[in-house]
Amino acid sequence: AAATAGPGMAMGRQRSGPNSTPQYAMPQTTPASVAGVLECVRVLGTEVKGIPPEARVIALPLDDPIEVGRSHQLGFFESLLQAEPQWLSFISRTHCRVQLLHGSPGAAAGVAAASAPAGSKYWLWVENLSSNPVFVRGRPLAKGKGDSVLDGDTLAFVAVGTTGEETTFLELRLRRARYNSGG
């Protein structure tokens, strides 16, 4: 039986047996309600290709804001970072709020963002709710600030050491959901 793990996510049955490690949280989504995903494309200490595709995405419904963090995608970050769990302390329980939107980022009221490239229909508004950094397109996003992520852009979780050195330990890329036939 699956336990609910946050908007669009659930902990699936974890495989057991000698050849089953590591174990990953499996999302539970309704394809018709998901327009895009944040897909893990880089995680420190783990080969992303070895993670099942469905276990490395956060489903994004269109127009509905969702909070991203350890309290909202239960097991997701723990699964991805199981090879190097020390990085979990740099992901807040509620790290950021994201909202997948349709149209041009510049057209949204109150959003100061770069113009969407021709043909871009979906984009993500990201607001950092944490004192832990989050990087949008390689740039830090301060607590309380927001920025847009276009299709193919990245959202990264970064640890800042005591001497100021930065370590990007997890990177997610925005893409359209593959099973969404809407346009």
PDB file of C-alpha atoms in Angstrom:
ATOM      1  CA  ALA A   1       0.000   0.000   0.000  1.00  0.00           C
ATOM      2  CA  ALA A   2       1.215   3.497  -0.795  1.00  0.00           C
ATOM      3  CA  ALA A   3       1.331   6.234   1.829  1.00  0.00           C
ATOM      4  CA  THR A   4       0.483   9.753   0.716  1.00  0.00           C
ATOM      5  CA  ALA A   5       3.596  11.877   0.364  1.00  0.00           C
ATOM      6  CA  GLY A   6       2.484  15.303  -0.782  1.00  0.00           C
ATOM      7  CA  PRO A   7       0.963  16.880  -3.872  1.00  0.00           C
ATOM      8  CA  GLY A   8       1.245  14.391  -6.693  1.00  0.00           C
ATOM      9  CA  MET A   9       3.751  12.182  -4.901  1.00  0.00           C
ATOM     10  CA  ALA A  10       3.471   8.988  -2.923  1.00  0.00           C
ATOM     11  CA  MET A  11       5.802   6.456  -1.483  1.00  0.00           C
ATOM     12  CA  GLY A  12       5.349   3.339  -3.543  1.00  0.00           C
ATOM     13  CA  ARG A  13       6.248  -0.146  -2.485  1.00  0.00           C
ATOM     14  CA  GLN A  14       9.943  -0.341  -2.032  1.00  0.00           C
ATOM     15  CA  ARG A  15      11.608  -3.248  -3.692  1.00  0.00           C
ATOM     16  CA  SER A  16      13.448  -5.719  -1.528  1.00  0.00           C
ATOM     17  CA  GLY A  17      16.004  -8.381  -2.219  1.00  0.00           C
ATOM     18  CA  PRO A  18      19.729  -8.675  -2.814  1.00  0.00           C
ATOM     19  CA  ASN A  19      19.780  -6.754  -6.112  1.00  0.00           C
ATOM     20  CA  SER A  20      17.290  -4.066  -5.176  1.00  0.00           C
ATOM     21  CA  THR A  21      19.340  -1.378  -3.458  1.00  0.00           C
ATOM     22  CA  PRO A  22      19.041   1.530  -3.594  1.00  0.00           C
ATOM     23  CA  GLN A  23      15.326   2.066  -2.950  1.00  0.00           C
ATOM     24  CA  TYR A  24      13.501   5.013  -4.493  1.00  0.00           C
ATOM     25  CA  ALA A  25      10.255   6.814  -3.755  1.00  0.00           C
ATOM     26  CA  MET A  26       7.876   6.337  -6.674  1.00  0.00           C
ATOM     27  CA  PRO A  27       5.495   9.158  -7.632  1.00  0.00           C
ATOM     28  CA  GLN A  28       1.791   8.621  -7.921  1.00  0.00           C
ATOM     29  CA  THR A  29       0.365  11.011 -10.501  1.00  0.00           C
ATOM     30  CA  THR A  30      -2.717  11.427 -12.602  1.00  0.00           C
ATOM     31  CA  PRO A  31      -1.418  11.995 -16.143  1.00  0.00           C
ATOM     32  CA  ALA A  32      -4.297  14.281 -17.138  1.00  0.00           C
ATOM     33  CA  SER A  33      -3.549  16.660 -14.228  1.00  0.00           C
ATOM     34  CA  VAL A  34       0.207  16.966 -14.836  1.00  0.00           C
ATOM     35  CA  ALA A  35       1.474  19.459 -17.406  1.00  0.00           C
ATOM     36  CA  GLY A  36       5.155  19.510 -16.458  1.00  0.00           C
ATOM     37  CA  VAL A  37       7.760  18.021 -14.170  1.00  0.00           C
ATOM     38  CA  LEU A  38      10.895  18.980 -12.350  1.00  0.00           C
ATOM     39  CA  GLU A  39      13.236  16.129 -13.273  1.00  0.00           C
ATOM     40  CA  CYS A  40      16.428  15.304 -11.397  1.00  0.00           C
ATOM     41  CA  VAL A  41      19.303  15.610 -13.872  1.00  0.00           C
ATOM     42  CA  ARG A  42      22.196  15.662 -11.399  1.00  0.00           C
ATOM     43  CA  VAL A  43      22.657  14.348  -7.880  1.00  0.00           C
ATOM     44  CA  LEU A  44      25.985  14.207  -6.077  1.00  0.00           C
ATOM     45  CA  GLY A  45      27.171  10.665  -5.405  1.00  0.00           C
ATOM     46  CA  THR A  46      24.632   8.915  -7.642  1.00  0.00           C
ATOM     47  CA  GLU A  47      24.383   8.141 -11.349  1.00  0.00           C
ATOM     48  CA  VAL A  48      21.012   9.625 -12.355  1.00  0.00           C
ATOM     49  CA  LYS A  49      20.533   7.039 -15.116  1.00  0.00           C
ATOM     50  CA  GLY A  50      20.369   4.372 -12.396  1.00  0.00           C
ATOM     51  CA  ILE A  51      17.316   5.998 -10.815  1.00  0.00           C
ATOM     52  CA  PRO A  52      13.958   4.936 -12.286  1.00  0.00           C
ATOM     53  CA  PRO A  53      12.547   7.830 -14.355  1.00  0.00           C
ATOM     54  CA  GLU A  54       9.344   7.975 -12.314  1.00  0.00           C
ATOM     55  CA  ALA A  55      11.350   8.262  -9.073  1.00  0.00           C
ATOM     56  CA  ARG A  56      13.288  11.336 -10.159  1.00  0.00           C
ATOM     57  CA  VAL A  57      10.437  13.738 -10.949  1.00  0.00           C
ATOM     58  CA  ILE A  58       8.176  16.134  -9.087  1.00  0.00           C
ATOM     59  CA  ALA A  59       4.857  16.361 -10.924  1.00  0.00           C
ATOM     60  CA  LEU A  60       3.610  19.871 -11.650  1.00  0.00           C
ATOM     61  CA  PRO A  61      -0.075  20.576 -12.218  1.00  0.00           C
ATOM     62  CA  LEU A  62      -0.869  23.645 -14.313  1.00  0.00           C
ATOM     63  CA  ASP A  63      -1.702  26.824 -12.344  1.00  0.00           C
ATOM     64  CA  ASP A  64      -1.683  25.179  -8.890  1.00  0.00           C
ATOM     65  CA  PRO A  65       1.138  26.351  -6.606  1.00  0.00           C
ATOM     66  CA  ILE A  66       2.904  23.561  -4.746  1.00  0.00           C
ATOM     67  CA  GLU A  67       5.483  23.696  -2.020  1.00  0.00           C
ATOM     68  CA  VAL A  68       8.726  21.834  -2.532  1.00  0.00           C
ATOM     69  CA  GLY A  69      10.724  20.420   0.356  1.00  0.00           C
ATOM     70  CA  ARG A  70      11.279  17.424   2.586  1.00  0.00           C
ATOM     71  CA  SER A  71       7.821  17.801   4.220  1.00  0.00           C
ATOM     72  CA  HIS A  72       5.997  17.936   0.897  1.00  0.00           C
ATOM     73  CA  GLN A  73       7.660  15.289  -1.296  1.00  0.00           C
ATOM     74  CA  LEU A  74       8.141  12.691   1.423  1.00  0.00           C
ATOM     75  CA  GLY A  75      10.934  10.298   0.575  1.00  0.00           C
ATOM     76  CA  PHE A  76      11.806  12.011  -2.732  1.00  0.00           C
ATOM     77  CA  PHE A  77      14.897  13.892  -1.562  1.00  0.00           C
ATOM     78  CA  GLU A  78      15.902  11.122   0.851  1.00  0.00           C
ATOM     79  CA  SER A  79      15.789   8.619  -2.019  1.00  0.00           C
ATOM     80  CA  LEU A  80      17.806  10.766  -4.388  1.00  0.00           C
ATOM     81  CA  LEU A  81      20.418  11.614  -1.756  1.00  0.00           C
ATOM     82  CA  GLN A  82      20.682   8.217  -0.069  1.00  0.00           C
ATOM     83  CA  ALA A  83      24.293   7.811  -1.241  1.00  0.00           C
ATOM     84  CA  GLU A  84      25.228  11.152   0.385  1.00  0.00           C
ATOM     85  CA  PRO A  85      22.559  11.934   3.004  1.00  0.00           C
ATOM     86  CA  GLN A  86      24.591  14.739   4.607  1.00  0.00           C
ATOM     87  CA  TRP A  87      23.148  17.077   1.941  1.00  0.00           C
ATOM     88  CA  LEU A  88      19.582  16.605   3.240  1.00  0.00           C
ATOM     89  CA  SER A  89      20.178  19.217   5.949  1.00  0.00           C
ATOM     90  CA  PHE A  90      20.486  21.810   3.159  1.00  0.00           C
ATOM     91  CA  ILE A  91      16.962  21.084   1.878  1.00  0.00           C
ATOM     92  CA  SER A  92      14.334  22.715   4.067  1.00  0.00           C
ATOM     93  CA  ARG A  93      11.070  21.096   5.065  1.00  0.00           C
ATOM     94  CA  THR A  94       9.441  23.814   2.945  1.00  0.00           C
ATOM     95  CA  HIS A  95      12.190  25.077   0.671  1.00  0.00           C
ATOM     96  CA  CYS A  96      10.345  26.855  -2.121  1.00  0.00           C
ATOM     97  CA  ARG A  97       6.964  27.338  -3.737  1.00  0.00           C
ATOM     98  CA  VAL A  98       6.578  26.651  -7.457  1.00  0.00           C
ATOM     99  CA  GLN A  99       3.739  27.241  -9.864  1.00  0.00           C
ATOM    100  CA  LEU A 100       3.615  26.013 -13.450  1.00  0.00           C
ATOM    101  CA  LEU A 101       2.030  28.634 -15.675  1.00  0.00           C
ATOM    102  CA  HIS A 102       1.060  28.929 -19.327  1.00  0.00           C
ATOM    103  CA  GLY A 103       2.066  31.825 -21.575  1.00  0.00           C
ATOM    104  CA  SER A 104       4.973  34.247 -21.458  1.00  0.00           C
ATOM    105  CA  PRO A 105       6.619  34.987 -18.080  1.00  0.00           C
ATOM    106  CA  GLY A 106       6.709  38.697 -18.920  1.00  0.00           C
ATOM    107  CA  ALA A 107       2.927  38.690 -19.349  1.00  0.00           C
ATOM    108  CA  ALA A 108       2.233  37.668 -15.742  1.00  0.00           C
ATOM    109  CA  ALA A 109       1.310  40.553 -13.449  1.00  0.00           C
ATOM    110  CA  GLY A 110       4.077  41.396 -11.015  1.00  0.00           C
ATOM    111  CA  VAL A 111       6.598  38.985 -12.531  1.00  0.00           C
ATOM    112  CA  ALA A 112       9.837  40.610 -13.636  1.00  0.00           C
ATOM    113  CA  ALA A 113      11.331  37.875 -15.768  1.00  0.00           C
ATOM    114  CA  ALA A 114      13.229  37.373 -18.987  1.00  0.00           C
ATOM    115  CA  SER A 115      11.106  37.078 -22.105  1.00  0.00           C
ATOM    116  CA  ALA A 116      10.119  33.571 -23.040  1.00  0.00           C
ATOM    117  CA  PRO A 117      11.696  32.229 -26.221  1.00  0.00           C
ATOM    118  CA  ALA A 118       9.466  31.907 -29.255  1.00  0.00           C
ATOM    119  CA  GLY A 119       7.229  28.867 -28.910  1.00  0.00           C
ATOM    120  CA  SER A 120       7.666  28.577 -25.148  1.00  0.00           C
ATOM    121  CA  LYS A 121       4.274  27.926 -23.589  1.00  0.00           C
ATOM    122  CA  TYR A 122       4.995  26.676 -20.085  1.00  0.00           C
ATOM    123  CA  TRP A 123       7.166  28.220 -17.409  1.00  0.00           C
ATOM    124  CA  LEU A 124       7.625  27.885 -13.677  1.00  0.00           C
ATOM    125  CA  TRP A 125       7.485  30.634 -11.079  1.00  0.00           C
ATOM    126  CA  VAL A 126       9.804  29.814  -8.160  1.00  0.00           C
ATOM    127  CA  GLU A 127       9.772  31.612  -4.806  1.00  0.00           C
ATOM    128  CA  ASN A 128      12.444  30.752  -2.246  1.00  0.00           C
ATOM    129  CA  LEU A 129      10.833  30.289   1.189  1.00  0.00           C
ATOM    130  CA  SER A 130      14.027  29.138   2.903  1.00  0.00           C
ATOM    131  CA  SER A 131      17.213  30.645   4.245  1.00  0.00           C
ATOM    132  CA  ASN A 132      18.908  27.731   2.460  1.00  0.00           C
ATOM    133  CA  PRO A 133      19.847  28.786  -1.066  1.00  0.00           C
ATOM    134  CA  VAL A 134      18.161  27.680  -4.224  1.00  0.00           C
ATOM    135  CA  PHE A 135      19.656  28.557  -7.606  1.00  0.00           C
ATOM    136  CA  VAL A 136      17.578  29.369 -10.677  1.00  0.00           C
ATOM    137  CA  ARG A 137      19.432  29.084 -13.989  1.00  0.00           C
ATOM    138  CA  GLY A 138      22.722  29.145 -12.075  1.00  0.00           C
ATOM    139  CA  ARG A 139      21.898  32.290 -10.082  1.00  0.00           C
ATOM    140  CA  PRO A 140      21.120  32.372  -6.344  1.00  0.00           C
ATOM    141  CA  LEU A 141      17.564  33.206  -5.339  1.00  0.00           C
ATOM    142  CA  ALA A 142      17.378  34.894  -1.936  1.00  0.00           C
ATOM    143  CA  LYS A 143      14.725  34.068   0.650  1.00  0.00           C
ATOM    144  CA  GLY A 144      11.451  35.791  -0.197  1.00  0.00           C
ATOM    145  CA  LYS A 145      12.476  36.418  -3.819  1.00  0.00           C
ATOM    146  CA  GLY A 146      11.082  34.809  -6.954  1.00  0.00           C
ATOM    147  CA  ASP A 147      12.183  34.146 -10.514  1.00  0.00           C
ATOM    148  CA  SER A 148      11.030  32.264 -13.579  1.00  0.00           C
ATOM    149  CA  VAL A 149      12.272  28.946 -14.931  1.00  0.00           C
ATOM    150  CA  LEU A 150      11.662  28.241 -18.605  1.00  0.00           C
ATOM    151  CA  ASP A 151      11.401  24.816 -20.218  1.00  0.00           C
ATOM    152  CA  GLY A 152      14.876  23.267 -20.015  1.00  0.00           C
ATOM    153  CA  ASP A 153      16.118  25.625 -17.282  1.00  0.00           C
ATOM    154  CA  THR A 154      17.378  24.346 -13.956  1.00  0.00           C
ATOM    155  CA  LEU A 155      16.562  24.688 -10.289  1.00  0.00           C
ATOM    156  CA  ALA A 156      19.484  23.666  -8.079  1.00  0.00           C
ATOM    157  CA  PHE A 157      19.957  22.969  -4.392  1.00  0.00           C
ATOM    158  CA  VAL A 158      23.303  24.245  -3.139  1.00  0.00           C
ATOM    159  CA  ALA A 159      25.142  23.868   0.153  1.00  0.00           C
ATOM    160  CA  VAL A 160      27.197  26.828   1.315  1.00  0.00           C
ATOM    161  CA  GLY A 161      30.063  25.875   3.585  1.00  0.00           C
ATOM    162  CA  THR A 162      31.377  27.847   6.543  1.00  0.00           C
ATOM    163  CA  THR A 163      34.058  29.443   4.346  1.00  0.00           C
ATOM    164  CA  GLY A 164      31.557  30.345   1.612  1.00  0.00           C
ATOM    165  CA  GLU A 165      32.309  27.514  -0.807  1.00  0.00           C
ATOM    166  CA  GLU A 166      29.271  26.344  -2.758  1.00  0.00           C
ATOM    167  CA  THR A 167      28.459  22.720  -3.568  1.00  0.00           C
ATOM    168  CA  THR A 168      25.638  21.993  -6.000  1.00  0.00           C
ATOM    169  CA  PHE A 169      24.366  18.619  -4.816  1.00  0.00           C
ATOM    170  CA  LEU A 170      21.013  18.353  -6.601  1.00  0.00           C
ATOM    171  CA  GLU A 171      19.805  19.802  -9.880  1.00  0.00           C
ATOM    172  CA  LEU A 172      16.283  19.630 -11.304  1.00  0.00           C
ATOM    173  CA  ARG A 173      15.280  20.596 -14.855  1.00  0.00           C
ATOM    174  CA  LEU A 174      11.852  21.817 -15.924  1.00  0.00           C
ATOM    175  CA  ARG A 175      10.276  19.921 -18.791  1.00  0.00           C
ATOM    176  CA  ARG A 176       6.816  19.225 -20.129  1.00  0.00           C
ATOM    177  CA  ALA A 177       5.241  16.002 -18.976  1.00  0.00           C
ATOM    178  CA  ARG A 178       5.843  13.358 -21.635  1.00  0.00           C
ATOM    179  CA  TYR A 179       2.367  11.903 -21.349  1.00  0.00           C
ATOM    180  CA  ASN A 180       0.582  15.257 -21.601  1.00  0.00           C
ATOM    181  CA  SER A 181      -0.888  15.604 -25.085  1.00  0.00           C
ATOM    182  CA  GLY A 182      -2.284  19.099 -24.478  1.00  0.00           C
ATOM    183  CA  GLY A 183      -0.643  21.993 -26.131  1.00  0.00           C
TER     184      GLY A 183
END
